[in-house]
C-alpha positions as a printed NumPy array, in Angstrom:
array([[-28.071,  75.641, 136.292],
       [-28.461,  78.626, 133.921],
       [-27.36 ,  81.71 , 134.396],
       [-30.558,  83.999, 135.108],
       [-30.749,  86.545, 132.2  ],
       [-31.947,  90.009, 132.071],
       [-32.792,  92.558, 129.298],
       [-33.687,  96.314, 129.734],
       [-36.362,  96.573, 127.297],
       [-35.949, 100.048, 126.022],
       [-38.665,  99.611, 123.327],
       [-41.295,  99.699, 125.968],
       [-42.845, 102.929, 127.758],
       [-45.165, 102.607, 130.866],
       [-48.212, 104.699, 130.995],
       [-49.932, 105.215, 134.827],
       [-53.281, 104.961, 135.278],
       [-54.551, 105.909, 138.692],
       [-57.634, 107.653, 140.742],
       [-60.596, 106.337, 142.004],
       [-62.379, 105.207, 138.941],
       [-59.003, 103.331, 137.239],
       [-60.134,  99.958, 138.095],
       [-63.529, 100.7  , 136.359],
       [-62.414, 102.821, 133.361],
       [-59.787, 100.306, 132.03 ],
       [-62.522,  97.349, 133.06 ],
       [-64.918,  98.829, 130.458],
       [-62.241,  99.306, 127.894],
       [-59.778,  96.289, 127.331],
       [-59.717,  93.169, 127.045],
       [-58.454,  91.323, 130.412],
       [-60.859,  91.091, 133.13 ],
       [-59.028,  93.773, 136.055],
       [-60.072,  91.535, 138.506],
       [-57.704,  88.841, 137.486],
       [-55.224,  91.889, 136.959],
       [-55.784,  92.769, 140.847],
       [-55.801,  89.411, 142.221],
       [-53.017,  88.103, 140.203],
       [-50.369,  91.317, 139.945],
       [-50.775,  91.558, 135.545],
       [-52.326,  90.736, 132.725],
       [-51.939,  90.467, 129.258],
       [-54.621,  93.036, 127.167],
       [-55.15 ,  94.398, 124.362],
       [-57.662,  98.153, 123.723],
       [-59.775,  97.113, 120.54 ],
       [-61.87 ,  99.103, 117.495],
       [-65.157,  98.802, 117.586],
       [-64.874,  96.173, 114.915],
       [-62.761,  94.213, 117.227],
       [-59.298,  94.389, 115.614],
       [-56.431,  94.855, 118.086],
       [-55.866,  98.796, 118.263],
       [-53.012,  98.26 , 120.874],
       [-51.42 ,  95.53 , 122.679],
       [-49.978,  95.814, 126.321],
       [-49.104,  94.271, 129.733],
       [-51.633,  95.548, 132.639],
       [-49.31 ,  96.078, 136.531],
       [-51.639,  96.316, 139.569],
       [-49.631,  99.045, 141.526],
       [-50.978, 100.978, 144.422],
       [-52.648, 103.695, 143.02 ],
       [-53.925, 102.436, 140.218],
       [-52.379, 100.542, 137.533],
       [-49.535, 100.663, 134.44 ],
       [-49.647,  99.547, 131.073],
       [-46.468,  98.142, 129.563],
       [-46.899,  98.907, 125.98 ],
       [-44.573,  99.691, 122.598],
       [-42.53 , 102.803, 123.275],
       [-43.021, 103.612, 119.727],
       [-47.104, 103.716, 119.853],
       [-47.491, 105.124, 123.997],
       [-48.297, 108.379, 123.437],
       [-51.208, 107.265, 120.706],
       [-51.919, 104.915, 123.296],
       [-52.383, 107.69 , 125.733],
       [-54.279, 110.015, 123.451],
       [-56.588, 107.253, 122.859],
       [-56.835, 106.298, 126.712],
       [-57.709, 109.953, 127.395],
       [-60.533, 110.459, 124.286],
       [-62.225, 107.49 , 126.432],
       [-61.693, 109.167, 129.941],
       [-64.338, 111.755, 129.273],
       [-65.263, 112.745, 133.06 ],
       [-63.727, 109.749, 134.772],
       [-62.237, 110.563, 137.855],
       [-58.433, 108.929, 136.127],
       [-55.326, 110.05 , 136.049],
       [-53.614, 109.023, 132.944],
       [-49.606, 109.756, 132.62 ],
       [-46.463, 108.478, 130.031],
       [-43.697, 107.775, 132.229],
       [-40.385, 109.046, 131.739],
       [-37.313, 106.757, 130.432],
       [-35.76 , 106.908, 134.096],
       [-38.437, 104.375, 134.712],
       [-38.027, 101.131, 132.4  ],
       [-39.21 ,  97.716, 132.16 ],
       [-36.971,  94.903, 132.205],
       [-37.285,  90.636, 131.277],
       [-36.035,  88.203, 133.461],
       [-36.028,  84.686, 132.482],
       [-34.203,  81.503, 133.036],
       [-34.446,  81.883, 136.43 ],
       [-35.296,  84.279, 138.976],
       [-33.476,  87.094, 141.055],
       [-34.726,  90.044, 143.016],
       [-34.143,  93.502, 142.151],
       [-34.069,  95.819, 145.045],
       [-35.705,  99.349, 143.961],
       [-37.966,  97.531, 141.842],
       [-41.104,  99.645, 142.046],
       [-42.591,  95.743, 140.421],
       [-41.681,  92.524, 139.775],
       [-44.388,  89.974, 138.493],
       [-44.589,  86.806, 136.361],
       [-45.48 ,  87.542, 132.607],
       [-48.704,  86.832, 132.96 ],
       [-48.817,  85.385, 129.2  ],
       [-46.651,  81.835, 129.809],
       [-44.531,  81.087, 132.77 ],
       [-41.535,  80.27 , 130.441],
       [-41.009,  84.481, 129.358],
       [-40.314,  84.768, 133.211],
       [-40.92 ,  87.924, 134.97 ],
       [-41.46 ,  91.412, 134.135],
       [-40.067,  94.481, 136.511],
       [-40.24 ,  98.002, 136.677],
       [-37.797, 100.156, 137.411],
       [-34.006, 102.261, 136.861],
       [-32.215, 101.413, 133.631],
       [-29.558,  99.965, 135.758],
       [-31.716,  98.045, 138.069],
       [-29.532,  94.334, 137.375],
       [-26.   ,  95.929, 137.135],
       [-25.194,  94.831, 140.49 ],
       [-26.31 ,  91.39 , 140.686],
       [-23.311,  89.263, 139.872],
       [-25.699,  86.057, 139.444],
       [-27.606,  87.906, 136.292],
       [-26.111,  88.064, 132.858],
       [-26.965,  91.224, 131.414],
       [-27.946,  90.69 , 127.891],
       [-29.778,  92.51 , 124.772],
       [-33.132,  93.591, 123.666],
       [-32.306,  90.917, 120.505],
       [-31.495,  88.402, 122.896],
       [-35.045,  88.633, 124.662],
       [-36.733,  88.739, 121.279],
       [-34.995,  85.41 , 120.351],
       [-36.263,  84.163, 123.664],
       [-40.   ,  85.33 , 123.21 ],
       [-39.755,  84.14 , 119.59 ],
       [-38.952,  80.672, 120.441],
       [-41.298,  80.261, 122.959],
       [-44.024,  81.607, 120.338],
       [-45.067,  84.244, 121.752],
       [-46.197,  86.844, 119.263],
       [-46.149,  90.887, 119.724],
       [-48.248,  94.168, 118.089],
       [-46.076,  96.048, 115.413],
       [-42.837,  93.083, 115.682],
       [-45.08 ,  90.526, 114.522],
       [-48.432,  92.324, 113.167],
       [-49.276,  95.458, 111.988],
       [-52.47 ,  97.475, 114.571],
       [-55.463,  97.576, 113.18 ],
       [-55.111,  94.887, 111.167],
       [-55.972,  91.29 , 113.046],
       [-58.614,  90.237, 116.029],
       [-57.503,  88.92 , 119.031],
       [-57.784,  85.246, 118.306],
       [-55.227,  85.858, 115.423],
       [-52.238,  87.131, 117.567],
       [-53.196,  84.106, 120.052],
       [-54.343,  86.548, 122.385],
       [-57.157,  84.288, 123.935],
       [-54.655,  81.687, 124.679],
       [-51.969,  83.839, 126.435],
       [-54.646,  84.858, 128.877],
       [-55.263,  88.362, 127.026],
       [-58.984,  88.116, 126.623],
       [-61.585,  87.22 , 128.904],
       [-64.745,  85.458, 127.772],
       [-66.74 ,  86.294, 131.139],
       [-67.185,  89.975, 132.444],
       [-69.112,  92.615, 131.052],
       [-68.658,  94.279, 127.886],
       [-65.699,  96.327, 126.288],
       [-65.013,  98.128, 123.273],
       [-65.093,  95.147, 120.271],
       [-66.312,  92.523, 122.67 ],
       [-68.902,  91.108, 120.209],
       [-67.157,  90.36 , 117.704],
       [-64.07 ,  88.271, 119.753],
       [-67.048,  86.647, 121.13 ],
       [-68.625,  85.551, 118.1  ],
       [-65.427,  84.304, 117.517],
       [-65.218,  82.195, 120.53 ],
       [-68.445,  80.301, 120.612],
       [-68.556,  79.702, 116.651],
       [-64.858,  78.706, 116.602],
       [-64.237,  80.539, 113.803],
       [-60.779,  81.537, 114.073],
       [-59.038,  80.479, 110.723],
       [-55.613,  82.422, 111.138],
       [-53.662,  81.827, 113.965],
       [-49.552,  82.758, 114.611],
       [-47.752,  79.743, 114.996],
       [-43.634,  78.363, 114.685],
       [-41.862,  78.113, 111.521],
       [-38.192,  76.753, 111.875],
       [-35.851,  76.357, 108.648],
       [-32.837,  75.097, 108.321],
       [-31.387,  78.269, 106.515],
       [-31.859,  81.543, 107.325],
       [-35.419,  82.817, 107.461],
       [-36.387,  86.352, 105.05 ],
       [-37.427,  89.489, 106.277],
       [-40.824,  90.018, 107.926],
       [-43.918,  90.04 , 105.867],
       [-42.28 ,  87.487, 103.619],
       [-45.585,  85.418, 102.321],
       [-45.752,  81.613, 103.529],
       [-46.578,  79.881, 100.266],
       [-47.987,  76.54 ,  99.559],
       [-47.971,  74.609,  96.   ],
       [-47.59 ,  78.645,  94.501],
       [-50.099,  79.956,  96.842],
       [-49.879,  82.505,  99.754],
       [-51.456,  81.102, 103.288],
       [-50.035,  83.831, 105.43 ],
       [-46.975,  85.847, 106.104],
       [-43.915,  85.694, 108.479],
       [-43.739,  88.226, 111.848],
       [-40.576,  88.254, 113.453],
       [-37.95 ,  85.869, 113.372],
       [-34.014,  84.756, 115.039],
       [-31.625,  82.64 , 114.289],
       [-28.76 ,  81.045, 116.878],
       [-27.291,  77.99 , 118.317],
       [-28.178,  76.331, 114.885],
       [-31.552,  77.105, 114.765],
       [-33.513,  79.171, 112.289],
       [-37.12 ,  79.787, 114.172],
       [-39.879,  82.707, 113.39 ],
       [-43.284,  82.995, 114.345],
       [-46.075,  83.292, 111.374],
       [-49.532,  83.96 , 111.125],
       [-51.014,  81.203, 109.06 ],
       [-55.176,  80.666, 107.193],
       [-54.844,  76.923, 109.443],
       [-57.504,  76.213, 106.523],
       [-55.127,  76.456, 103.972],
       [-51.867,  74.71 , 105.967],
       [-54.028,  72.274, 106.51 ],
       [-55.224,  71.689, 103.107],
       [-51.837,  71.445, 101.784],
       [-50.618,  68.857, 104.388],
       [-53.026,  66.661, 103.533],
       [-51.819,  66.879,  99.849],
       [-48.176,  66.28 , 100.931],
       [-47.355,  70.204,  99.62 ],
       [-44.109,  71.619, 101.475],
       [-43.972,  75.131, 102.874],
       [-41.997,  77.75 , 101.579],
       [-41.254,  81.145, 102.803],
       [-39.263,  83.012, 100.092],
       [-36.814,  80.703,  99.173],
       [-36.457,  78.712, 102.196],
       [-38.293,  75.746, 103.275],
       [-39.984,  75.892, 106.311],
       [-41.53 ,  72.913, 108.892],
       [-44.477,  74.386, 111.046],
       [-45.682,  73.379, 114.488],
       [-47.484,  74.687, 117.306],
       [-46.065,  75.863, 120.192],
       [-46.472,  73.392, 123.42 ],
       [-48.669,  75.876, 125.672],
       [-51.179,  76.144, 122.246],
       [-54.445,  74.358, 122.196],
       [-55.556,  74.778, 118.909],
       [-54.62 ,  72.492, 115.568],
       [-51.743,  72.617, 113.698],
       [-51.371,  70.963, 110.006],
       [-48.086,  69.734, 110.607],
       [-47.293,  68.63 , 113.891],
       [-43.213,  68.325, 114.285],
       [-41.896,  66.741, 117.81 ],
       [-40.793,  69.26 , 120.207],
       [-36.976,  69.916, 120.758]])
């Protein structure tokens, strides 16, 4: 049995959102429906433009008093500033949270932390594991958990193709259907309106969601992100974030499936920079893939 594994992920900040109106306020704002987030513990979201590209991505924790969202430590406090030019007179409380309180991965199994303010299934795909909240140290004395590094989590997440805002895409830039969002459980299709709900779904009900972030594996090394994916000379998307280990070169990439597919049918390899590069889709994916390579 594998050893369970756990990563503090110091590239994440939590921001607390709490008071009477909290449920409502993020409700009319993002793009999970909060009643899934209360009934199920989290949710995957995202806080759109009014044009319905993906402003911010984050993880949504029921909590007591409210609610936190687990987003990129680098883009929190914009995050908050934007939260805030929403609240307006909402009765909310909106708060960063200091690095004494962290979030940490747990995957390949599953071990309790005690002073874990949280611990909850990633509510993207059961195979990430579990998400909890709390001190820095808050695995160093389980003897069953191998302690390992923020790299070694990405690798994980990357395999099981599971793309991120600002490792994988730039904000501001793609909808939700692009990052997958809509099949990792981030957007819901049913409740009442949010900010950019009209365009994601258009999207929906004309199926017309042509790029989509999908799994490139090489057998060499893969190049740096925002490499272009090239077909017969010509560019059908770029590559996000990729790793390499235990003799396997996998990244994630977001591809036009128009184009992929038009060069399958014409027998035309994939490149990315020098290296060439099979595509598939991950197993958890519904969509359609070009090239569809037997799972390890």
């Amino acid at each position: 049995m594998p050893t369970v594994k756990t990563a503090h992920l110091s590239d994440r900040s939590l921001i607390r959102v709490a008071g009477e109106e909290a449920h409502h306020f993020l409700q009319n704002l993002v793009t999970a429906d909060l009643e899934d987030t209360d009934a199920n513990g989290a949710s995957s979201a995202a806080l759109l433009t009014p044009q319905g590209k993906i402003l911010f991505d984050f993880l949504i924790y029921k909590v007591p008093d409210g609610y936190l969202l687990d987003a990129p430590a680098s883009t929190a406090n914009d995050l908050l500033k934007r939260l805030t030019f929403y609240r307006l007179r909402s009765k909310v409380e909106l708060e960063l949270l200091g690095d004494n309180t962290g979030v940490h991965a747990v995957w390949d199994g599953t071990v309790s932390a005690n002073g874990a303010q949280l611990q909850v299934a990633d509510p993207r795909l059961p195979d990430l594991g579990e998400r909890a909240v709390g001190p820095a140290d808050l695995f160093n004395a389980k003897g069953t958990v191998e302690m390992v590094g923020l790299e070694d989590y990405d690798a994980h997440r990357i395999a099981s193709g599971v793309p991120e805002g600002l490792k994988d895409y730039a904000y501001s830039d793609i909808f939700p259907h692009d990052a997958d969002l809509d099949q990792l459980g981030g957007v819901s299709f049913t409740k009442g309106c949010y900010v950019g709900q009209e365009v994601v779904s258009r999207v929906q009900h004309r199926g017309t969601a042509r790029k989509r972030f999908v799994l490139v594996e090489a057998s060499s090394a893969l190049p740096v992100k925002g490499t272009p994916v090239m077909a017969g000379g010509k560019s059908i998307g770029e590559l996000g974030s990729a790793t390499a280990g235990d003799g396997r070169n996998i990244g994630l990439a977001l591809l036009r499936l128009d184009k992929a597919a038009q060069a399958k049918d014409n027998g035309t390899p994939f490149h990315c920079g020098d290296t060439e590069i099979q595509i598939r889709v991950p197993s958890w994916a519904t969509f359609a893939l070009p090239e569809q390579i037997a799972a390890d």
